[in-house]
XYZ file of C-alpha atoms in Angstrom:
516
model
C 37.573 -60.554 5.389
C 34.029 -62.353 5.762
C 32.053 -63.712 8.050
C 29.782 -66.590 8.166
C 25.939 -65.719 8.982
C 23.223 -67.204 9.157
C 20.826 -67.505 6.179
C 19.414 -63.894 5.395
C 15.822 -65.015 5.512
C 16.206 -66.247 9.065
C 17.658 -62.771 10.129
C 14.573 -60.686 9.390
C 13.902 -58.500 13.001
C 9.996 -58.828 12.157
C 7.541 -62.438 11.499
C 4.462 -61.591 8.789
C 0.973 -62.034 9.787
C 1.094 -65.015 6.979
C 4.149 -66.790 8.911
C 2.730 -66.609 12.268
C -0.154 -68.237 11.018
C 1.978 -70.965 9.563
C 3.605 -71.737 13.088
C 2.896 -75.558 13.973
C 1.247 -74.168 17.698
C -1.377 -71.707 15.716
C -1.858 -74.500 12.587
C -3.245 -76.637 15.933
C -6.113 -74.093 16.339
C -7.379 -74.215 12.546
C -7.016 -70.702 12.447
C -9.255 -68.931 9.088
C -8.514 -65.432 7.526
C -12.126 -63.704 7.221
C -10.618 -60.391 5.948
C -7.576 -58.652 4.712
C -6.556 -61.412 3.244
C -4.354 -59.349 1.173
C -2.674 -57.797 3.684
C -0.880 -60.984 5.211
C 2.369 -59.703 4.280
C 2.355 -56.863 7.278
C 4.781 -57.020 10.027
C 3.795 -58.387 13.099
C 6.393 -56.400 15.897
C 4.811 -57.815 18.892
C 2.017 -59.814 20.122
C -0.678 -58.617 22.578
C -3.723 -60.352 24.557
C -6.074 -57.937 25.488
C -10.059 -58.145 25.983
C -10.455 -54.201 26.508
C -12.579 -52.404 23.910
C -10.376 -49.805 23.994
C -7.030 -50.790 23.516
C -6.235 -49.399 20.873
C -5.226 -46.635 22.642
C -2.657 -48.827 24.286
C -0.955 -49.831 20.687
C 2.003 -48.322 18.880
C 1.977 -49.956 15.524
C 2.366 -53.432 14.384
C 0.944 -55.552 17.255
C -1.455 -58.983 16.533
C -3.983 -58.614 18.563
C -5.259 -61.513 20.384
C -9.035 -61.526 22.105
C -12.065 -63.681 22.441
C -14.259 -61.019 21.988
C -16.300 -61.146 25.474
C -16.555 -57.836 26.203
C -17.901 -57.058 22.270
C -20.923 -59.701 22.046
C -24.149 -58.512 21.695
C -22.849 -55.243 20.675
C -22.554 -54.081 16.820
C -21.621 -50.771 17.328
C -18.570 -51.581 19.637
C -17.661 -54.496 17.446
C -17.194 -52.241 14.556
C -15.685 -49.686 16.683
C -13.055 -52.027 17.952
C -11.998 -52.969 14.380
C -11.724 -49.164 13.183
C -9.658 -48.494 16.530
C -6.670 -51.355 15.620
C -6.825 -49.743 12.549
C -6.054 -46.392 13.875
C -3.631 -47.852 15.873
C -2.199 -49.639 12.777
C -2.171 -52.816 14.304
C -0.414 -55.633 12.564
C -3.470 -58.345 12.806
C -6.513 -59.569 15.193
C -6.886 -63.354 16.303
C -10.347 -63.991 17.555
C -10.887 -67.169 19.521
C -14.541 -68.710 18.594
C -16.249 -69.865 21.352
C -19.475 -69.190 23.954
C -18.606 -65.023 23.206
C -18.793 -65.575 19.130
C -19.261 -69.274 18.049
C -18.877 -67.925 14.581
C -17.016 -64.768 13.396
C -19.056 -61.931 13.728
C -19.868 -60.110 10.402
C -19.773 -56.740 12.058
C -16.287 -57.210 12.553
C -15.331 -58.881 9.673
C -16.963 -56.174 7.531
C -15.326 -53.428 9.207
C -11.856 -55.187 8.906
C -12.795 -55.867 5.421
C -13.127 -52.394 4.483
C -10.455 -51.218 6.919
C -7.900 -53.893 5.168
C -7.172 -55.150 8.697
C -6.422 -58.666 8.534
C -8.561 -60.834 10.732
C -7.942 -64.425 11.523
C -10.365 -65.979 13.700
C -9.524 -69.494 15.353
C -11.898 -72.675 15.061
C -10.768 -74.857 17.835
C -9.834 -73.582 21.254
C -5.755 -72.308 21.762
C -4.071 -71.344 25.109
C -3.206 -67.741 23.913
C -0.101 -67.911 26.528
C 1.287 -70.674 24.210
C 0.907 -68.159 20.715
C 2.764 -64.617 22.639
C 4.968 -67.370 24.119
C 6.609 -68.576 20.891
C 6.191 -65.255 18.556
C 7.936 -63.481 20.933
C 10.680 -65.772 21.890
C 10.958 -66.103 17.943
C 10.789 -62.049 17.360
C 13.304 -61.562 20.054
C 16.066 -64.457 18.460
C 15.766 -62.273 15.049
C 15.926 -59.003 16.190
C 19.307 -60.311 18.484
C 20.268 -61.788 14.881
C 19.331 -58.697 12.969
C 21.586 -57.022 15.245
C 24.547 -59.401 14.984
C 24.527 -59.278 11.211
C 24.893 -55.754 11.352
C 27.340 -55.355 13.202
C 29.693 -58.501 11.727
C 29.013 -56.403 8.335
C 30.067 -53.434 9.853
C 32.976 -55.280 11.174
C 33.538 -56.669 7.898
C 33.983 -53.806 5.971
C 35.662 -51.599 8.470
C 38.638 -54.166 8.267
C 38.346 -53.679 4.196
C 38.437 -49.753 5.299
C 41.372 -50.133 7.373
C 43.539 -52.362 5.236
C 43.084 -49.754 2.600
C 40.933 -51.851 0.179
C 39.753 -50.650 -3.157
C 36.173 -49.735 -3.645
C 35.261 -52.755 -5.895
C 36.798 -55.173 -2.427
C 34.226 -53.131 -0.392
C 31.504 -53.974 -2.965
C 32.216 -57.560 -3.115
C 31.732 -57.901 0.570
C 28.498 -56.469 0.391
C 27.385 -58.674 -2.298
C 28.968 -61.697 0.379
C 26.452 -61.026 2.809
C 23.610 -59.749 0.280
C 23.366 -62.674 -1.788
C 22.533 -60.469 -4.783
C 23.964 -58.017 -7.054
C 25.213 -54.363 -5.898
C 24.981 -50.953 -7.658
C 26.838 -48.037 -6.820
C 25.354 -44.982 -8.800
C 25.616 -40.926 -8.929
C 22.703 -38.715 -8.394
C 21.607 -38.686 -11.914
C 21.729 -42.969 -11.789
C 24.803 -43.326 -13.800
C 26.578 -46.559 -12.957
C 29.720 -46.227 -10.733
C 30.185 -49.490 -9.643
C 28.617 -52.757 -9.642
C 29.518 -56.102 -7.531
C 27.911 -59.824 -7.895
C 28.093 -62.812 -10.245
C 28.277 -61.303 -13.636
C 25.256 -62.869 -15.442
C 23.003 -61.358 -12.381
C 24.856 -58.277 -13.060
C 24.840 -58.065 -16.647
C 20.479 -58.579 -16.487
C 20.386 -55.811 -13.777
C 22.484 -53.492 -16.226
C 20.514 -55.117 -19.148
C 17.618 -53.391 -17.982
C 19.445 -50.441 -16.252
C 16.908 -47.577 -17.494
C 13.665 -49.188 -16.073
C 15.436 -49.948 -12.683
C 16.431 -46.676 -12.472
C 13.301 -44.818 -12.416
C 11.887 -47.204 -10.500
C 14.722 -46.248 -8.338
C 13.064 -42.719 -7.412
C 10.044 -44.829 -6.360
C 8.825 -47.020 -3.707
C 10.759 -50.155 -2.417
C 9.579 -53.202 -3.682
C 10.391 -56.991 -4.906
C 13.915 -57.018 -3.386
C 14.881 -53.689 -4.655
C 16.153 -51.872 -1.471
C 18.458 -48.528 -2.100
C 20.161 -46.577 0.798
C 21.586 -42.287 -0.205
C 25.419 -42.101 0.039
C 26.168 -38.425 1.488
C 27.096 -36.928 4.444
C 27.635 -33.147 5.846
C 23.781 -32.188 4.050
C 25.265 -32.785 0.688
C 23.904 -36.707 -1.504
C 26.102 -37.235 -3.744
C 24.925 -41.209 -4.735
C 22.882 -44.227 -3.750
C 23.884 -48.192 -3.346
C 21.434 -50.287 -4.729
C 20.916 -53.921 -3.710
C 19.302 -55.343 -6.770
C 16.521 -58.711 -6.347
C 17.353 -59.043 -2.311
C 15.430 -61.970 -1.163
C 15.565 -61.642 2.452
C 13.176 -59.536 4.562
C 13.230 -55.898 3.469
C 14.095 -54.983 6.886
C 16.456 -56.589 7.047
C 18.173 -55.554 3.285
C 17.214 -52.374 4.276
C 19.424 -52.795 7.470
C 22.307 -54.308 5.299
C 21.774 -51.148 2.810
C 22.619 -49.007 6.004
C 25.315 -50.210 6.751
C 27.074 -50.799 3.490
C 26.010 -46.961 2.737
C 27.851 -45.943 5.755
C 30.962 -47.642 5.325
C 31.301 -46.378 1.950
C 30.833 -42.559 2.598
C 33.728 -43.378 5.166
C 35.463 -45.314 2.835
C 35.531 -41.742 0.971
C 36.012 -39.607 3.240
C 39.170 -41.566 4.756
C 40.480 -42.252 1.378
C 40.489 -38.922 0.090
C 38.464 -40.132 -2.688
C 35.286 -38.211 -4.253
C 32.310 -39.311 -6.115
C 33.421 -38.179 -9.478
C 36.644 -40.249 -8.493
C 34.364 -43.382 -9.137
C 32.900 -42.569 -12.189
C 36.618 -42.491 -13.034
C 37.289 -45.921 -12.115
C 34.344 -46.506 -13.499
C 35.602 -45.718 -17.054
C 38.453 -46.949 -16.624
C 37.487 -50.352 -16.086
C 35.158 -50.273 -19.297
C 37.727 -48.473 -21.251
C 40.446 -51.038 -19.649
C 38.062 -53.893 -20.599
C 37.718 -52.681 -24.276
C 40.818 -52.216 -25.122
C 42.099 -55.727 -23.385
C 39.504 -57.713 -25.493
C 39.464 -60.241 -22.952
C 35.792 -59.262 -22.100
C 33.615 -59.699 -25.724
C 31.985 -55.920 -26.643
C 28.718 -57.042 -26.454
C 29.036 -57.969 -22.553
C 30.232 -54.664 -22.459
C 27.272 -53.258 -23.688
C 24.772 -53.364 -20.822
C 27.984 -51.458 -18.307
C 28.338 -48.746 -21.441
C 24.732 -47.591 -21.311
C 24.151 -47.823 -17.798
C 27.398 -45.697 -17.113
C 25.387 -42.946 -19.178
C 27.135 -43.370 -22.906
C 24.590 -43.467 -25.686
C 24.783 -46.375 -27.867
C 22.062 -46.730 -30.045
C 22.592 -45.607 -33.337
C 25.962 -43.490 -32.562
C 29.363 -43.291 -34.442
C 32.028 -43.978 -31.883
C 35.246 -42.656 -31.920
C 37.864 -44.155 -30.018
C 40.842 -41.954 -29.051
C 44.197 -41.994 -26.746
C 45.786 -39.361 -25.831
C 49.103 -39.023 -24.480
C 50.609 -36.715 -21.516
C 46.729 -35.850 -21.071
C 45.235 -35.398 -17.751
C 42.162 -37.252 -17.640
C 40.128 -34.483 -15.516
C 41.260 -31.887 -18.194
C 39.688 -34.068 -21.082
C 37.032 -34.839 -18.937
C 36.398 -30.855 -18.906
C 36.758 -29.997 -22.611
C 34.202 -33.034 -23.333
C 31.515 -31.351 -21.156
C 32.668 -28.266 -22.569
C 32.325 -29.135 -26.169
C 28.725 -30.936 -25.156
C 30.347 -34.379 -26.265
C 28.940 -37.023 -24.959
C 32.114 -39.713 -23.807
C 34.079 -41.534 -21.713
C 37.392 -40.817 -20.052
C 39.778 -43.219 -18.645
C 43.634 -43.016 -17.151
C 45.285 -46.320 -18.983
C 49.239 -47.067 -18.311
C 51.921 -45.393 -19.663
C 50.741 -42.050 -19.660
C 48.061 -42.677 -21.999
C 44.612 -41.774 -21.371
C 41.560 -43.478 -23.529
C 38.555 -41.190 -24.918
C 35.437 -42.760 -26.390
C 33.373 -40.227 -27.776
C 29.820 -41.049 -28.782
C 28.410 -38.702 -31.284
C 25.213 -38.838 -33.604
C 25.172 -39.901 -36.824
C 24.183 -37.328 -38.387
C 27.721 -35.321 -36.616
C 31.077 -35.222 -38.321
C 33.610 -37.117 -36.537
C 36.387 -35.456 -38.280
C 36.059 -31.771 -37.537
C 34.356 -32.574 -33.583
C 37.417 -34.260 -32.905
C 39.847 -32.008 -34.371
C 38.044 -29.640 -32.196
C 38.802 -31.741 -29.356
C 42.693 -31.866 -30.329
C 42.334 -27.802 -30.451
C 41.754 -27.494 -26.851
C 44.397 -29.817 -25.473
C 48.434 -28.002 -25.675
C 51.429 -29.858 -25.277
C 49.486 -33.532 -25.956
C 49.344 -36.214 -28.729
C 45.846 -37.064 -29.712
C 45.579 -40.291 -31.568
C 42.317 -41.460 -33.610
C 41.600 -44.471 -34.798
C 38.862 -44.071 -38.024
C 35.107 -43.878 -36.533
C 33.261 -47.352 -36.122
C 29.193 -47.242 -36.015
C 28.713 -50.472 -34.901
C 29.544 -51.242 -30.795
C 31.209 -54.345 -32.120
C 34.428 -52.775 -33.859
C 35.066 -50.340 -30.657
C 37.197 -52.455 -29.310
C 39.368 -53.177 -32.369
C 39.403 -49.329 -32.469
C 40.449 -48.829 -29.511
C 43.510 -51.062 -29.846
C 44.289 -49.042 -32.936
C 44.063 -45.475 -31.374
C 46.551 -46.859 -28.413
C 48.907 -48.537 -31.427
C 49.146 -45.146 -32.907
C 49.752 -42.935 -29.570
C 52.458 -45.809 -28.670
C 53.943 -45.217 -32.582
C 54.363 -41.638 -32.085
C 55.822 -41.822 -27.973
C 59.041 -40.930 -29.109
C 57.536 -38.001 -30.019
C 57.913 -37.656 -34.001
C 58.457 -34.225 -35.293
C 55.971 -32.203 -37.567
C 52.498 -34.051 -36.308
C 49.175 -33.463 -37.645
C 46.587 -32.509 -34.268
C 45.037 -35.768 -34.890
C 47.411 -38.811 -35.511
C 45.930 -41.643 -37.542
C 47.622 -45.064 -38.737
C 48.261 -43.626 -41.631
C 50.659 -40.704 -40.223
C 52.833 -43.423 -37.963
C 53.537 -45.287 -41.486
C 57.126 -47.173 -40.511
C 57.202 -46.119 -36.785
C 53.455 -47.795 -36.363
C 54.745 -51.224 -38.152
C 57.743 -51.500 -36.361
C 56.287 -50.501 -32.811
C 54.016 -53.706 -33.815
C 56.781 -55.835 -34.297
C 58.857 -54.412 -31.674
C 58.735 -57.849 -29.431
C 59.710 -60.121 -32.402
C 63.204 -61.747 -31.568
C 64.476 -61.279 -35.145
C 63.947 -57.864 -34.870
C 65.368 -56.900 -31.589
C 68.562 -58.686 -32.170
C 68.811 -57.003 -35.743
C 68.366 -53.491 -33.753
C 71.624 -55.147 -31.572
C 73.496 -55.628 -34.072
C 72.903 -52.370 -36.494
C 73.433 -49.951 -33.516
C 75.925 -52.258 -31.690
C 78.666 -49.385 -31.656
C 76.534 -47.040 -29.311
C 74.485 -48.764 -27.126
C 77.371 -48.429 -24.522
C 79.504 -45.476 -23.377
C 79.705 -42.393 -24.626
C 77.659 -43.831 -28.184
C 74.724 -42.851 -25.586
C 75.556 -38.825 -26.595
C 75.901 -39.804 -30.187
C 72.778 -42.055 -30.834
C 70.548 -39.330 -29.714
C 72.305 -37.269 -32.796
C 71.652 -39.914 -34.856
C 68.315 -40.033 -33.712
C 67.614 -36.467 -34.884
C 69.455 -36.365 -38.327
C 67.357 -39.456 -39.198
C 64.135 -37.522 -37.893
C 64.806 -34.846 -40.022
C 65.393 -36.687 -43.111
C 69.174 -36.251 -42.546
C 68.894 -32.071 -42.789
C 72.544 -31.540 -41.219
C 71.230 -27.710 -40.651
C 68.085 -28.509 -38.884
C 69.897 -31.174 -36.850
C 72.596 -28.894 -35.791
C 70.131 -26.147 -35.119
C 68.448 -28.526 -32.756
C 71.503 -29.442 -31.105
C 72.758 -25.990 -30.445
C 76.072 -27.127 -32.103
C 77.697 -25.543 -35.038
C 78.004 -27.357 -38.282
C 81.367 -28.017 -38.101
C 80.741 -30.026 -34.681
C 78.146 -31.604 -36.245
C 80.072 -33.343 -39.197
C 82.620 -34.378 -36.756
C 79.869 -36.267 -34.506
C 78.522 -37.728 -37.769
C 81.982 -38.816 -38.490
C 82.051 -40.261 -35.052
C 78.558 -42.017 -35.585
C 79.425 -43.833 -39.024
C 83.130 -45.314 -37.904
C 81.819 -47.033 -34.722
C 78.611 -48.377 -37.107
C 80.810 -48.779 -39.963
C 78.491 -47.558 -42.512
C 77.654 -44.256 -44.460
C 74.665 -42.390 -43.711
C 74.659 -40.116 -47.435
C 74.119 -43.864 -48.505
C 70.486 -44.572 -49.023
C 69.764 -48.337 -48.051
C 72.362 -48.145 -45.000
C 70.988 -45.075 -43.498
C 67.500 -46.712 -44.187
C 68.949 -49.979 -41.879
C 70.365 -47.788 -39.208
C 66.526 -45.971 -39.215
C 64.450 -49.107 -39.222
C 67.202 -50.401 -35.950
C 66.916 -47.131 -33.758
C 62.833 -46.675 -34.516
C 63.214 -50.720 -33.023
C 65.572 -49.500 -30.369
C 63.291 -46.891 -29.045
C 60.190 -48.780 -29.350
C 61.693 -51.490 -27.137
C 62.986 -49.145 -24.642
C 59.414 -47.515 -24.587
């Protein structure tokens, strides 16, 4: 859901002191700046004609101040006076019309302006005055109406997204519609949640994450507007429009609004802060592990997210039947640094980030001693940013290898602990293989063979122990040999026979991977 606005620049509520003076109607009086020339850039909120020497006191911020000065010839003291008092009043500008009051600009006044950094603009060639408040004003009043209409089509906007129950990234991407520039959602601490935009301007803005983000706790400047995400007294994050090039106003209005709809976006969708980092991580992790996305693109999202990268041994883990908070947990309580992330299947990825100087080996062994009732599988450390991804694959080949759950596991699983199971689970979608797996187990893939194969399955596990197999299967021996019996005449084979019981092995590890 979008909607078409005008251009962003046009929408700004305000005019600068530099763009009135660029109107065609005040170019016609050859208008000069005489001081504060480096203030042009203030806002001018409304114009005002007045010849009083005291009206300041009639300003509330951010008027140009039109006069010709007749009531302030021939008098230094309330020339000077006058300037100090707009500055008080924090007037926007003054316009002074030369003519019979000051047929040059008075130095008084443009000394006290000067040192006041009031911007004064004094006008060569006579100019109705009615003509200037005439067109600023119509001109203020069509932006602010515009202001207002943008805001409220982008509040439309993304309380349709809310409604329809779109994602967060949806809600970003419609921001970044009517922003023209890239988005950042962050946490308190400037971690990257989320991010929204075209993904060069993205990647720079991530590229040079850690300057942006303490400029972040600064001042506003150069298109870098910010608005807090919280509600109820507690902040909780900020949204970031990165290089805005419309007015700051008005990005500051935009800011607003996005910032509201996403706290509601929460709140309605029962979602939480540390909810995004999730998705956050998984979306790296997801990326990683895909390859689609090359590592090094990855890069900039990894260290703005918060994961060290420079000069760390990664170690790339999945873990299955793991709840991703739980991990989360032990991480923090361990004080390892890493990244959590729900994939499918069960499976949750952990890349853990540790110095050089740490041992992989026994930290994540330690990690595998704190989880109960999980498989943890490791892929062998990589210390260049580069390999994680093939690592990655290679942890999640080895948790898939050992689904099934194999018997008598170390606490970390490596490639070299799935030995058949991992090959096979690789070639589990080969044709070749899957109808050899058909054909070997043929005899109980329907009926009551279901009963038998997972008998089969067992003995095989167990390197054909009939005891241990029996004891598993709460049956007595006896019943045992008679399902064995039972197994080897609808196969037609004979298990105490080394190469056939090997077939019928390589055919159910095949099986099962298939059905996984």
């Amino acid at each position: 859901m979008s909607t078409t606005l005008e251009p962003l620049e046009s929408l700004a509520p305000t005019l600068s002191v530099r763009q009135v003076l660029m109107l065609e109607r005040v170019l016609a009086g050859e208008p000069e700046v005489v001081a504060g020339a480096g203030q042009l850039d203030r806002a001018v909120r409304w114009v005002h004609v007045a010849e009083a020497a005291d009206v300041g006191v009639m300003l509330s911020g951010g008027e140009m101040v039109l006069t010709t000065g007749v009531l302030l010839a021939g008098d230094d003291d309330k020339q000077a006076e006058y300037i100090r008092s707009l500055h008080r009043a924090e007037a926007a500008a003054v316009v002074l019309g030369l003519g019979r009051a000051f047929p040059a600009p008075p130095d008084v006044m443009r000394r006290a302006a000067e040192r006041c950094g009031l911007p004064m603009v004094v006008l060569h060639r006579p100019f109705p005055f009615a003509e200037l408040t005439e067109e600023v004003q119509a001109r203020l009043i069509r932006r602010k109406f515009a202001a207002v209409s943008m805001s409220e089509a982008v509040r439309t906007a993304l309380t349709g997204l809310i409604t329809a129950g779109a994602p967060l990234q949806r809600m970003l991407d419609e921001i970044t519609h009517h922003s023209g520039c890239p988005v950042v959602v962050t946490n308190l601490a400037h971690r990257v949640l989320a991010t929204a935009g075209e993904r060069s301007a993205v990647d720079d803005v991530l590229r040079d994450w850690e300057r942006i983000a303490r400029q972040a706790g600064g001042s506003e400047g150069d298109g870098w507007i910010r608005a807090e995400l919280g509600g109820r007294g507690e902040r909780w994050g900020q949204i970031m429009l990165c290089g805005y090039r419309g007015d700051t106003a008005t990005g500051r209005l935009l800011a607003d609004r996005a910032a509201e709809s996403l706290v509601l976006h929460r709140m309605l969708g029962g979602t939480s802060a540390h909810t995004w980092e999730e998705q956050s991580a998984q979306s790296l992790l997801t990326d990683l592990v895909s390859g689609v996305v090359p590592a090094r693109q990855l890069l900039p999202r990894a260290r703005a997210a918060g994961l060290p990268v420079n000069r760390r041994t990664f170690v790339p883990l999945v873990v299955r039947d793991g709840d991703p908070a739980e991990l989360d947990r032990v991480l923090r309580l361990l004080g390892l640094p890493g990244i959590v992330a729900e994939l499918a299947d069960g499976a949750t990825a952990v890349l853990l980030s540790l110095a050089r100087d740490q041992d992989a080996t026994v930290l994540t062994a330690n990690f595998a001693a704190r989880l109960s009732g999980t498989v943890v599988a490791a892929a062998d450390p990589r210390t260049a940013w580069d390999d994680v991804p093939a690592g990655m694959r290679e942890a999640r080949h080895v948790a898939d290898a050992v689904a099934s759950g194999a018997l008598d596991l170390p606490a970390v699983v490596r490639l070299k602990d799935v030995h058949l199971r991992g090959l096979i689970r690789l070639l589990r979608d080969d044709p070749h293989v899957q109808s050899f797996a058909e054909r070997e187990l043929d005899g109980l893939l329907c009926g009551a063979g279901a009963d038998l194969l997972a008998v089969l399955r067992t003995y095989l596990a167990t390197g054909r122990n009939k005891s241990r197999t029996a004891q598993l299967h709460h049956v007595s021996r006896p019943a045992l040999y008679r399902r064995l019996e039972a197994i080897q005449g609808r196969l037609g084979v004979d298990l105490d026979d080394f190469e056939q019981a090997a077939s019928v092995h390589i055919a159910l590890l095949a099986h099962d991977a298939q059905q996984g």
